[in-house]
Amino acid sequence: MAPSAPDRLDLPVVGERQSLREQVAHALRAALITGEMRPGVVYSAPVLAAQFGVSATPVREAMLDLTKEGLVEAVRNKGFRVTELSERDLDELTEIRQLIEVPTVARLADASRAESFAELRPLAERIVEAAQEGDLLAYVDADIRFHVGLLTLAGNARLVEVVRDLRGRARLYGLAALSERGVLVDSAREHLDLLERLSAGDTGGSERVMRDHIQHVRGIWADRPE
């Protein structure tokens, strides 16, 4: 089998539930996070459009949205290149997430919220299923939806947007290696463990699981799971 071109991605064909621009941007963010889209490679809007099965216009618009977010940069007359993140960038993103997410999630621990936590369980289970199937894009998609849904329970819309932005800047380059070794499922199951502790009103346990989970993710970012 001939090797694929560096700008050839395993992208889904988009449908009609959202605007094409939104769907393409969502899929590209997932590809950025998993590391399928790598720094240094120039991605052409027409080439990506052919993979999505759409015209180049919504792809170009989506890439411009990602440019405004600082996730990619335009390369004149060629396309778009993924913005590189340094080790210091990754450390700073991790620190901010620890400061925001750990105490916020810990404060949610309350048995009276059990019904709300139960509504998030299908997403947590989908994360595990995607890990078992080796579907990295589905894993990232369910993971983002889970954590955003969980933080939404805190009732602070601005906090949710900040965390959503931080997660969009992640680079989980180690996901593929974890999946190939069959250990990505262990990280995925942390979401179910977190829900169990939150439902039991275990504030300390929830805080510990959330802190460890973010630290594990930092290792995955660097392609060296901790």
Coordinates of C-alpha atoms in Angstrom, one line a residue, residues 82-213:
V82 CA -0.8 24.2 12.3
T83 CA 0.6 26.4 15.0
E84 CA 3.4 24.8 17.0
L85 CA 3.2 24.6 20.8
S86 CA 6.3 24.5 23.0
E87 CA 6.7 22.5 26.2
R88 CA 6.3 25.7 28.1
D89 CA 3.0 26.4 26.3
L90 CA 1.8 22.9 27.3
D91 CA 2.8 23.4 30.9
E92 CA 1.0 26.7 31.1
L93 CA -2.1 25.3 29.6
T94 CA -2.0 22.5 32.1
E95 CA -1.5 24.8 35.0
I96 CA -4.5 27.0 34.0
R97 CA -6.7 23.9 33.6
Q98 CA -5.7 22.6 37.0
L99 CA -6.5 26.0 38.6
I100 CA -9.9 26.2 36.9
E101 CA -11.2 22.7 36.5
V102 CA -10.1 20.9 39.6
P103 CA -11.8 23.1 42.2
T104 CA -14.8 23.7 40.0
V105 CA -15.4 20.0 39.5
A106 CA -14.7 19.2 43.1
R107 CA -17.4 21.7 44.2
L108 CA -19.9 19.8 42.1
A109 CA -19.6 16.7 44.2
D110 CA -23.1 16.3 45.7
A111 CA -25.4 13.2 45.9
S112 CA -28.4 15.5 45.1
R113 CA -26.9 16.1 41.7
A114 CA -26.8 12.3 40.9
E115 CA -29.4 12.7 38.1
S116 CA -27.4 15.4 36.3
F117 CA -24.3 13.2 36.6
A118 CA -26.2 10.2 35.2
E119 CA -27.1 12.2 32.1
L120 CA -23.4 12.5 31.4
R121 CA -22.8 8.8 31.8
P122 CA -23.6 8.0 28.1
L123 CA -20.8 10.4 27.0
A124 CA -18.4 8.8 29.5
E125 CA -19.2 5.4 28.1
R126 CA -18.8 6.7 24.6
I127 CA -15.3 7.8 25.5
V128 CA -14.5 4.3 26.6
E129 CA -16.0 2.8 23.5
A130 CA -14.1 5.1 21.2
A131 CA -10.9 4.2 23.1
Q132 CA -11.6 0.5 22.7
E133 CA -12.3 1.0 19.0
G134 CA -9.3 3.1 18.4
D135 CA -11.5 5.9 17.0
L136 CA -9.4 8.9 18.2
L137 CA -11.6 11.6 16.6
A138 CA -14.7 10.2 18.3
Y139 CA -12.7 9.9 21.6
V140 CA -11.8 13.6 21.5
D141 CA -15.3 14.6 20.4
A142 CA -16.9 12.8 23.3
D143 CA -14.2 13.9 25.8
I144 CA -14.8 17.6 25.0
R145 CA -18.6 17.2 25.2
F146 CA -18.3 15.4 28.5
H147 CA -16.0 18.0 30.2
V148 CA -18.0 20.9 28.8
G149 CA -21.2 19.3 30.0
L150 CA -19.8 18.7 33.4
L151 CA -18.5 22.2 33.9
T152 CA -21.8 23.6 32.6
L153 CA -23.4 22.3 35.9
A154 CA -21.4 24.9 37.7
G155 CA -23.5 27.6 36.1
N156 CA -20.6 29.8 34.9
A157 CA -20.9 30.3 31.1
R158 CA -17.7 32.3 30.9
L159 CA -15.7 29.6 32.7
V160 CA -17.0 27.0 30.3
E161 CA -15.9 29.1 27.3
V162 CA -12.5 29.6 28.8
V163 CA -12.0 25.8 29.3
R164 CA -13.5 25.1 25.9
D165 CA -10.8 27.4 24.4
L166 CA -8.1 25.7 26.4
R167 CA -9.1 22.3 25.3
G168 CA -9.2 23.4 21.7
R169 CA -5.5 24.3 22.0
A170 CA -4.5 20.9 23.3
R171 CA -2.3 18.6 21.2
L172 CA -2.8 14.9 22.3
Y173 CA 0.0 13.6 20.2
G174 CA 0.3 10.5 22.4
L175 CA -3.2 9.3 21.8
A176 CA -2.3 7.0 18.9
A177 CA 0.5 5.4 20.8
L178 CA -1.7 4.8 23.8
S179 CA -4.4 3.3 21.6
E180 CA -2.0 1.0 19.8
R181 CA -0.7 -0.3 23.2
G182 CA -4.3 -0.8 24.4
V183 CA -4.0 1.5 27.4
L184 CA -6.0 4.4 26.2
V185 CA -9.0 2.7 27.8
D186 CA -7.5 3.2 31.2
S187 CA -7.5 7.0 30.7
A188 CA -11.0 6.8 29.3
R189 CA -12.4 5.0 32.3
E190 CA -11.3 7.9 34.6
H191 CA -14.4 9.7 33.4
L192 CA -16.7 7.0 34.8
D193 CA -14.7 6.9 38.0
L194 CA -15.1 10.7 38.3
L195 CA -18.9 10.5 37.8
E196 CA -19.1 7.8 40.5
R197 CA -17.3 9.9 43.0
L198 CA -19.2 13.1 42.2
S199 CA -22.5 11.2 42.6
A200 CA -21.4 9.9 45.9
G201 CA -20.6 13.4 47.1
D202 CA -16.9 12.5 47.5
T203 CA -15.3 16.0 47.1
G204 CA -11.8 14.9 48.0
G205 CA -11.9 11.9 45.7
S206 CA -13.4 13.9 42.8
E207 CA -10.6 16.5 43.2
R208 CA -7.9 13.8 43.2
V209 CA -9.3 12.1 40.1
M210 CA -9.7 15.4 38.2
R211 CA -6.2 16.5 39.1
D212 CA -4.6 13.2 38.1
H213 CA -6.7 13.1 34.9

